[in-house]
XYZ file of N, CA, C and O in Angstrom:
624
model
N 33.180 -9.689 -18.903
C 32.029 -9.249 -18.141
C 31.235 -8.265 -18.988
O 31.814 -7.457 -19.715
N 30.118 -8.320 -18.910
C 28.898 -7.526 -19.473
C 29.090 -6.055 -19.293
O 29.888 -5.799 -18.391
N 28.485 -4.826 -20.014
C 28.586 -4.224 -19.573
C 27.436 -3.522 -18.996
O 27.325 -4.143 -17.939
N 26.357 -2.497 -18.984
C 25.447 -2.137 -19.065
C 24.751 -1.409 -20.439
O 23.733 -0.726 -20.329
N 25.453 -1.648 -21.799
C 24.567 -1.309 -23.123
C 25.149 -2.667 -24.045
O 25.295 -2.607 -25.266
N 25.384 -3.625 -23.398
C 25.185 -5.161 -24.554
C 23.948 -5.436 -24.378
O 23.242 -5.010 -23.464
N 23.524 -6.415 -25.554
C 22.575 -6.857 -25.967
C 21.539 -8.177 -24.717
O 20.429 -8.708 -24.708
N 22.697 -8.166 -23.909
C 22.275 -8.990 -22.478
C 21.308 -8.426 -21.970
O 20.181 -8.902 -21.834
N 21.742 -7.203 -21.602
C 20.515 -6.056 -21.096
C 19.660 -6.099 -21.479
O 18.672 -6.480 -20.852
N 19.642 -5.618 -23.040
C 18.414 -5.154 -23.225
C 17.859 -6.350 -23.597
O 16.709 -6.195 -24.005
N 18.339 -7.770 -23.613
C 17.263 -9.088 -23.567
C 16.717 -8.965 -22.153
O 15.577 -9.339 -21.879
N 17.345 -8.565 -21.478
C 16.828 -9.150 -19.969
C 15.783 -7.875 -19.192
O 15.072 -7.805 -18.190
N 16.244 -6.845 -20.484
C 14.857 -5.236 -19.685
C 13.924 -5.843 -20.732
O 12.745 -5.563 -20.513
N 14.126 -6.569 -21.768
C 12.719 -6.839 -23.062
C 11.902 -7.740 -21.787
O 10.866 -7.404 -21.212
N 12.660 -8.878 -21.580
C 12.029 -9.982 -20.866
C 10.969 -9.634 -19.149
O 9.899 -10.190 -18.902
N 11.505 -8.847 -18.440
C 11.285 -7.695 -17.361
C 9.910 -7.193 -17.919
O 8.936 -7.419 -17.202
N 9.709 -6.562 -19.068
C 8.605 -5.950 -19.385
C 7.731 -6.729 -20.048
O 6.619 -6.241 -20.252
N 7.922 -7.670 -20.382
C 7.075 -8.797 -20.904
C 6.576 -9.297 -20.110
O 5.638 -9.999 -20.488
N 6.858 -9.272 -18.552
C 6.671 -9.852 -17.415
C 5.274 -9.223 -16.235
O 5.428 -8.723 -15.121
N 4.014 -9.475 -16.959
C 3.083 -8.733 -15.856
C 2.983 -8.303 -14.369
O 2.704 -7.248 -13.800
N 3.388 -9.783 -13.901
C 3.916 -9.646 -12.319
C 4.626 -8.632 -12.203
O 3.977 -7.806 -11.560
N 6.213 -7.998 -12.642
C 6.555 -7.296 -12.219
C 6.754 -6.284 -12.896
O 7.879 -5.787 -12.941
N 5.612 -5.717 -13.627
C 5.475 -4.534 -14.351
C 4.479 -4.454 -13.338
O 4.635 -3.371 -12.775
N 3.336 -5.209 -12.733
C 2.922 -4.733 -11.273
C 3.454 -4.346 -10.795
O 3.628 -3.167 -11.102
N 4.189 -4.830 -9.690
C 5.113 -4.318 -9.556
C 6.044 -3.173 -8.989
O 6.120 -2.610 -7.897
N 6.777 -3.057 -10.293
C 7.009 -1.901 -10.334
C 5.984 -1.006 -10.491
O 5.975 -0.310 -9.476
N 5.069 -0.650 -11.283
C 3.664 0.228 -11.229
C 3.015 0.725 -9.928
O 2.597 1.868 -9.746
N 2.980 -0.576 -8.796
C 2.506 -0.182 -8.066
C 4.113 0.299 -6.834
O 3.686 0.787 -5.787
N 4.940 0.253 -6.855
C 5.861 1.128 -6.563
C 6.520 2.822 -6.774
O 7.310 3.534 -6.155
N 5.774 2.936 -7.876
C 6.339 4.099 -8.353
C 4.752 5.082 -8.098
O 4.693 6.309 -8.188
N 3.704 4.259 -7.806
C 2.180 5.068 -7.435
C 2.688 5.369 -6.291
O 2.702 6.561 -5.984
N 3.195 4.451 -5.432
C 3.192 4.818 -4.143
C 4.336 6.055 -3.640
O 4.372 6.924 -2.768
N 4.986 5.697 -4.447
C 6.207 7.085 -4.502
C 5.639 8.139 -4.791
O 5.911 9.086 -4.055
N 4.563 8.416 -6.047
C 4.032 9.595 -6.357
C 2.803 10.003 -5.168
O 2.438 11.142 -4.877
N 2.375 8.897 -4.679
C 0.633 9.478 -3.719
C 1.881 9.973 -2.225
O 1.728 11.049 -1.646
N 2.887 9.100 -1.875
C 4.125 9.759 -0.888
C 3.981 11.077 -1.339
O 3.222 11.778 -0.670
N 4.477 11.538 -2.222
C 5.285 12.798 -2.523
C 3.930 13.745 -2.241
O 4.169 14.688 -1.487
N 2.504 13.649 -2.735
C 1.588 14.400 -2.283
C 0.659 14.568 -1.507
O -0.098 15.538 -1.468
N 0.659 13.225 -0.548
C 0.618 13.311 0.743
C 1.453 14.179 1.720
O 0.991 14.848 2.645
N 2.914 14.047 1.326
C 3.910 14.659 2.857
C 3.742 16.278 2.164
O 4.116 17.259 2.806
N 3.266 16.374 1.082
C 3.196 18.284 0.762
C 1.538 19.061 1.446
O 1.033 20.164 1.236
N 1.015 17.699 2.440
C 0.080 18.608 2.688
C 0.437 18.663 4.387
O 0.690 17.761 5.186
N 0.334 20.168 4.539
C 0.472 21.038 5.616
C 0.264 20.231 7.115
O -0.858 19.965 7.546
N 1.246 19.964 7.676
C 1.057 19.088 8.799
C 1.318 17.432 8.311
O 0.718 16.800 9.180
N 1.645 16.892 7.788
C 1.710 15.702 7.021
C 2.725 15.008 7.961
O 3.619 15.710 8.435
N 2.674 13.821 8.242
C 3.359 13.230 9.136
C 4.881 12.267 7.874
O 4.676 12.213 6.662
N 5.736 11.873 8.276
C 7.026 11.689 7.482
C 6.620 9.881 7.033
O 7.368 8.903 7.033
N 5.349 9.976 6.734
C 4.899 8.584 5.598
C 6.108 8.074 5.112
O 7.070 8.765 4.778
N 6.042 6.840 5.078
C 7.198 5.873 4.225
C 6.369 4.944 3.334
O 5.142 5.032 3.290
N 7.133 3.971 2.560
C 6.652 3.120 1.786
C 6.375 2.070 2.903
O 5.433 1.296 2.732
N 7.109 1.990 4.006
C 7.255 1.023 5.091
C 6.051 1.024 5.773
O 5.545 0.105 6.418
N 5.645 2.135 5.570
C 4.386 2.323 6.486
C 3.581 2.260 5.406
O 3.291 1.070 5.528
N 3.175 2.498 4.744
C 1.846 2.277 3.379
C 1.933 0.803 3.044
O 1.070 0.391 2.270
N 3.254 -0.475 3.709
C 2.819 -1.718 3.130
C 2.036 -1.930 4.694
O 1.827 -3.140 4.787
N 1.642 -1.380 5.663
C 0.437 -1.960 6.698
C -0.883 -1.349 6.309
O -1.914 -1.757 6.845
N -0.904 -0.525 5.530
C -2.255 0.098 5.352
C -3.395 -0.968 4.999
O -4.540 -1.049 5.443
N -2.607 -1.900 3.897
C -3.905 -3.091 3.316
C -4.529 -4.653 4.292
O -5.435 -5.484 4.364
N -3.190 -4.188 4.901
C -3.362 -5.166 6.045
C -3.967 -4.877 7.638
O -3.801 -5.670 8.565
N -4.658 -3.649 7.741
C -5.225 -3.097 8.571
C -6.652 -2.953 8.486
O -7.263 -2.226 7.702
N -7.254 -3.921 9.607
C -8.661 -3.776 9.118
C -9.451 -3.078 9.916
O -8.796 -2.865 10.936
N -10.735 -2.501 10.029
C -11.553 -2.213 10.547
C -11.549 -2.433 12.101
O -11.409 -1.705 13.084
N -11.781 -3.849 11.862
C -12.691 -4.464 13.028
C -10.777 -4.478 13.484
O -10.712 -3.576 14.320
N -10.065 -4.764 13.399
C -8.724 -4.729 13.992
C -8.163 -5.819 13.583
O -8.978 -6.613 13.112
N -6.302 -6.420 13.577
C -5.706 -7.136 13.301
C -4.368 -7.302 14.465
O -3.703 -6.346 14.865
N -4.203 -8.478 14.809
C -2.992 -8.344 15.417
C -1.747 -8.139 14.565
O -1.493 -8.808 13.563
N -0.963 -7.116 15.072
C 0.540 -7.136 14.776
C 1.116 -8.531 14.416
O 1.639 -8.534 13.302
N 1.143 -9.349 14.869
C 1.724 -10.673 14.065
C 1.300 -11.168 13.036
O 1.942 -11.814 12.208
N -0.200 -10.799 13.021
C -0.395 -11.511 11.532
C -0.094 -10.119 10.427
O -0.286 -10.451 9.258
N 0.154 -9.269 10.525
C 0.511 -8.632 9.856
C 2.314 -8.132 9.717
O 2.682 -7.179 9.029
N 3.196 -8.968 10.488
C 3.995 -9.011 10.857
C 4.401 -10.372 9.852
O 5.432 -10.365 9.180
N 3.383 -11.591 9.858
C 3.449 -13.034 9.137
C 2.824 -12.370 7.890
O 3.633 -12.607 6.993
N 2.020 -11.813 7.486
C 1.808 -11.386 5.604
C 2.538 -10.694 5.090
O 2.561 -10.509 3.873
N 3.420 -10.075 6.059
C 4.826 -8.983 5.038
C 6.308 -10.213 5.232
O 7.243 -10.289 4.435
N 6.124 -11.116 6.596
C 7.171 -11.556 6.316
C 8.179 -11.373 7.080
O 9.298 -11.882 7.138
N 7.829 -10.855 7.458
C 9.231 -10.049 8.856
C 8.633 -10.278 10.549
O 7.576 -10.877 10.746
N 9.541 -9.666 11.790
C 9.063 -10.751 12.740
C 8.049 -8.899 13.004
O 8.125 -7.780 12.497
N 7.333 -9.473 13.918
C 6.582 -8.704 15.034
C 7.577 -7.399 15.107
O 7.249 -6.234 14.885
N 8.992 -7.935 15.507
C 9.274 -6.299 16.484
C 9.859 -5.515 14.936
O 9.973 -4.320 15.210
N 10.081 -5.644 14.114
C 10.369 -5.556 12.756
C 8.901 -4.409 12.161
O 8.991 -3.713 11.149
N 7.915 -4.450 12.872
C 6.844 -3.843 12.384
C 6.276 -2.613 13.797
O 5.741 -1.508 13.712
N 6.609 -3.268 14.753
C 6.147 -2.919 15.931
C 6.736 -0.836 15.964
O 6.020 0.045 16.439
N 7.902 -0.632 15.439
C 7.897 0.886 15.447
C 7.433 1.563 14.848
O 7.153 2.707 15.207
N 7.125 0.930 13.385
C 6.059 1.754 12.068
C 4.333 1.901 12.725
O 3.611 2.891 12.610
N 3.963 0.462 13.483
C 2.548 0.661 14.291
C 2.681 2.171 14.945
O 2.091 3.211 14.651
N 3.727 1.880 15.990
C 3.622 2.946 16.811
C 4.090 4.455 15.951
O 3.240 5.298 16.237
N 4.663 4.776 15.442
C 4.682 5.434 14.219
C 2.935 6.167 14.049
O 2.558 7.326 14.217
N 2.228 5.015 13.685
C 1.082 5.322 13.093
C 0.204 5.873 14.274
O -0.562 6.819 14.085
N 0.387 4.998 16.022
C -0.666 5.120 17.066
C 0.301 6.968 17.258
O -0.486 7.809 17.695
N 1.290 7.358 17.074
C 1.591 8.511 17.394
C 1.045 9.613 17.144
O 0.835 10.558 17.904
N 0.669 9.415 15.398
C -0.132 10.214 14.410
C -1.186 9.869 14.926
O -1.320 11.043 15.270
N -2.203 9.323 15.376
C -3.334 9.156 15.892
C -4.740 8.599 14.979
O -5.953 8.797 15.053
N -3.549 7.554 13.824
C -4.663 6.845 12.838
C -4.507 5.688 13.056
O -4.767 4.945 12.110
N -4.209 5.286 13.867
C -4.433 3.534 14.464
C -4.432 3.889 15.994
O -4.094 4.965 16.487
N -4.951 2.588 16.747
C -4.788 2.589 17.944
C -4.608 0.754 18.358
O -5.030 -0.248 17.781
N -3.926 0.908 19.400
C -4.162 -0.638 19.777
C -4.916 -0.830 20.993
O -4.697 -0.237 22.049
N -6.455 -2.299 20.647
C -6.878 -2.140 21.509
C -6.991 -3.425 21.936
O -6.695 -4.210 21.035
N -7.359 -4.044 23.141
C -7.315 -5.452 23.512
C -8.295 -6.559 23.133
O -9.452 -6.480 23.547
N -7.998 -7.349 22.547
C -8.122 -8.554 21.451
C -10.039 -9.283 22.557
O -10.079 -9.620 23.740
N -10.999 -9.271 21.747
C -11.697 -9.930 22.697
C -11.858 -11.432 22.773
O -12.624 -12.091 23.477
N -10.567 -11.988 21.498
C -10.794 -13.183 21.732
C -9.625 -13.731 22.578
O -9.608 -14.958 22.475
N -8.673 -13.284 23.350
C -7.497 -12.805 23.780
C -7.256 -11.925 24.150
O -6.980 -10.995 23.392
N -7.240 -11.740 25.972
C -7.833 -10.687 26.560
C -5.737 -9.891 26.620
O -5.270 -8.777 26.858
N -5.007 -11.536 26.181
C -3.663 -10.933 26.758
C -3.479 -10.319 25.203
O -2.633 -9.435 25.339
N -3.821 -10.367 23.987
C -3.742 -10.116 22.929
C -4.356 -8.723 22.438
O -5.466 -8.348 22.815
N -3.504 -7.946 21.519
C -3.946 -6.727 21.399
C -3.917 -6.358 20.056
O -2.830 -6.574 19.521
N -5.098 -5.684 19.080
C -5.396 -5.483 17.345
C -5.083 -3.815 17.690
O -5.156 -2.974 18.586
N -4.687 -4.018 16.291
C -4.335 -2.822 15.719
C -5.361 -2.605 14.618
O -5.638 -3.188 13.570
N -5.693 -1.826 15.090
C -7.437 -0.611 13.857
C -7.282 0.692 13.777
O -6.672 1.559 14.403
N -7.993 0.628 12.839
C -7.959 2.228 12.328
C -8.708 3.089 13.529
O -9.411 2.558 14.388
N -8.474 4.310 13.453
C -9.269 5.557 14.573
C -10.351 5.987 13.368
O -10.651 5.349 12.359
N -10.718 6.985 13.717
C -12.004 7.587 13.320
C -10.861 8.881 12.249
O -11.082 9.242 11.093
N -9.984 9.201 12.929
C -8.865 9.894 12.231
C -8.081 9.141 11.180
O -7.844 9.683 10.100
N -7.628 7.791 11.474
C -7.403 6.987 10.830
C -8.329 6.456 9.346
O -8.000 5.829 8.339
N -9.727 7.121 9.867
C -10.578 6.365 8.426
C -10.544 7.704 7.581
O -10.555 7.658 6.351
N -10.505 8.877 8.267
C -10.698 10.106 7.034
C -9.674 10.001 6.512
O -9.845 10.185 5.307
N -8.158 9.703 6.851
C -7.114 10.001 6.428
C -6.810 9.162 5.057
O -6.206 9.404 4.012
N -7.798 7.652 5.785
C -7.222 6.759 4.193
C -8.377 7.502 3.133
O -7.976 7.463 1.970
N -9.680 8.147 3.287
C -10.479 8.441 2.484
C -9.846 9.103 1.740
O -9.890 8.787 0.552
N -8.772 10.618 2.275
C -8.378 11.554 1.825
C -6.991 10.872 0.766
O -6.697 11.189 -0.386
N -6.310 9.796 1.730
C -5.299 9.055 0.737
C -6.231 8.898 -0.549
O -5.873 9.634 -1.468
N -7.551 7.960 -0.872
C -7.925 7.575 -1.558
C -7.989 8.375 -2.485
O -7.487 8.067 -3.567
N -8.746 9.855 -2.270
C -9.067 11.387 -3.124
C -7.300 11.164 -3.833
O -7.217 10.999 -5.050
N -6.221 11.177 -3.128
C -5.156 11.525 -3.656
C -4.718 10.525 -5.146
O -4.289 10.897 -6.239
N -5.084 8.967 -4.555
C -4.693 7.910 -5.564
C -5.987 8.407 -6.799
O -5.559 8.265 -7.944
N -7.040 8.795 -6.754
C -7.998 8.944 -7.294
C -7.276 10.279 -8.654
O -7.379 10.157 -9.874
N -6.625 11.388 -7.934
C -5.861 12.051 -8.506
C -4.706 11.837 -9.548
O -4.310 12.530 -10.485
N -4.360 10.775 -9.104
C -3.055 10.251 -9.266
C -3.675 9.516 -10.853
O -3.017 9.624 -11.888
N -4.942 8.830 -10.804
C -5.116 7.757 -11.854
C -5.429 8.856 -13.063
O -5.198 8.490 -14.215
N -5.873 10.001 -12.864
C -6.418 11.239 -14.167
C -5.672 11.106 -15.607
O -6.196 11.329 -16.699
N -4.473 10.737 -15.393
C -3.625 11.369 -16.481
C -3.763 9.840 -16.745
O -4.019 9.692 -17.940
N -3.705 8.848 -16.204
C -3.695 7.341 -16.865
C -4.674 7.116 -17.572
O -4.558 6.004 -18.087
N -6.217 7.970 -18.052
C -7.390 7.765 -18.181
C -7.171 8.518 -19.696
O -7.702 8.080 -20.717
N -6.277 9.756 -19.665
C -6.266 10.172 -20.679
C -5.066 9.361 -21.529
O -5.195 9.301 -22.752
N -4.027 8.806 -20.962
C -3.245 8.341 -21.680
C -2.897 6.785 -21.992
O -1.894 6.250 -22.464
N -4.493 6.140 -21.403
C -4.304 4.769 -21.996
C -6.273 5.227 -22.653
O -6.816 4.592 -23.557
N -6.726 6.025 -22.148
C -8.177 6.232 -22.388
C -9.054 5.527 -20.894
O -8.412 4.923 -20.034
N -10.501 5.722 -20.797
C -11.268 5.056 -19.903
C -11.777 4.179 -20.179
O -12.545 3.786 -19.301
N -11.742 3.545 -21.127
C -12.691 2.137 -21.487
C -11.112 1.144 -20.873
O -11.364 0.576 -19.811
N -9.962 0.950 -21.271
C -9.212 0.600 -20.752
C -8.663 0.566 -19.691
O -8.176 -0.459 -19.212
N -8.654 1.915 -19.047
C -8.472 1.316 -17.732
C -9.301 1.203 -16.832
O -9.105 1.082 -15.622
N -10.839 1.263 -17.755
C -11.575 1.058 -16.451
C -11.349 -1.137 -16.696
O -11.587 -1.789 -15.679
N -11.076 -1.661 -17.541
C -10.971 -2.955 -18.176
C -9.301 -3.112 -17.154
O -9.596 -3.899 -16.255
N -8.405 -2.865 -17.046
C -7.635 -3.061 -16.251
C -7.664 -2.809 -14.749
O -6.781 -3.138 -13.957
N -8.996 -2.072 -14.418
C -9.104 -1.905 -13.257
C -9.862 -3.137 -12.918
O -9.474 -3.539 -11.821
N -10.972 -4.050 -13.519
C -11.901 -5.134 -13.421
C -11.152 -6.317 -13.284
O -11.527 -7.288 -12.627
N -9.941 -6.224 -13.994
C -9.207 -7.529 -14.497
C -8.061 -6.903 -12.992
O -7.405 -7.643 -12.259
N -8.111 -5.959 -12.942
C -6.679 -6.241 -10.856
C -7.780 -6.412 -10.323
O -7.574 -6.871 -9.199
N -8.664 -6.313 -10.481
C -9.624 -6.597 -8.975
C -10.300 -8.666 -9.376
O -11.010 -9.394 -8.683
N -9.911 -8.816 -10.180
C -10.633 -10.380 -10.662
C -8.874 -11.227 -9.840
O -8.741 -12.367 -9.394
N -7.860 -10.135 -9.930
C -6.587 -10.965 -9.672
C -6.482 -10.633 -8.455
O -5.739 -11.449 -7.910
N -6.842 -9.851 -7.731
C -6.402 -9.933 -6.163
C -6.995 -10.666 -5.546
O -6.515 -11.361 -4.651
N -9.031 -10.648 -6.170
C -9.610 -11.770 -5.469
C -8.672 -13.372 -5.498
O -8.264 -14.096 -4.589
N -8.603 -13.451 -6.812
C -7.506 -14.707 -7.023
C -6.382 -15.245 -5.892
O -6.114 -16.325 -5.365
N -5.891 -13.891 -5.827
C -4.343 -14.026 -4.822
C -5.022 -14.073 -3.634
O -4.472 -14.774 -2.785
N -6.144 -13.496 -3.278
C -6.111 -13.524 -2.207
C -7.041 -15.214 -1.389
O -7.234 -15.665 -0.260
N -7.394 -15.651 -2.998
C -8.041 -17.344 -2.333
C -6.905 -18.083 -1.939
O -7.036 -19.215 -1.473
């Protein structure tokens, strides 16, 4: 059996990092750990998870039902249904009744709910500073053009 410093490894951490997908990834795992950590240090900060930051992108405006955002992560309805309420507690979502489906009910942002992602945003905005100096800005503003050319992608 292998151990953890044969040459297996480090073919298979070379191959891992050769791997864009999940140098995404991971990248965007370890942002979210860092914008966590300086989010919950501001004064009153509610106990944010990663669990709860994967509904943020899937939360729209105009509103979304819990199932379909329940069907884009993958997991059932009641699987999501305590992180919602989680969020309607803090008072940045609310659920309100569906007008195309009067028995049906979306989940949207509040008016509290929109400053809060603005202020998230100020934080990720923070977060990118030191990446600007340490890949430069012509680059990542070129890696910022080229994730936004690939999400449109993923998301056709």
């Amino acid at each position: 059996m292998a151990d953890g410093n044969d040459l297996g490894d480090d073919a298979l951490n070379a191959a891992q990092r050769a791997n864009v997908g999940l140098m995404l990834l991971k990248a965007a795992r370890l942002f979210d750990e860092r914008a966590l950590e300086r989010i919950r240090a501001f004064p009153g900060s509610p106990n944010v998870r990663p669990a709860h930051t994967r509904l943020f992108p899937l939360i729209r405006f105009e509103g979304v039902r819990a199932t379909q955002i329940a069907d884009h992560l993958g997991v059932t309805k009641q699987a999501i249904t305590p992180l919602i309420q989680d969020l309607v507690n803090w008072g940045v979502v609310e659920r309100v009744p569906d007008p195309a489906d009067g028995r049906a009910r979306l989940v949207r942002w509040t008016q509290t709910g929109r400053a809060l992602m603005l202020e998230g945003l100020r934080v990720f905005r923070a977060l990118e500073a030191p990446w600007r100096e340490a890949v430069g800005r012509e680059t990542l503003d070129t890696v910022h053009d080229a994730l936004c050319v690939l999400v449109d992608q993923l998301e056709r």
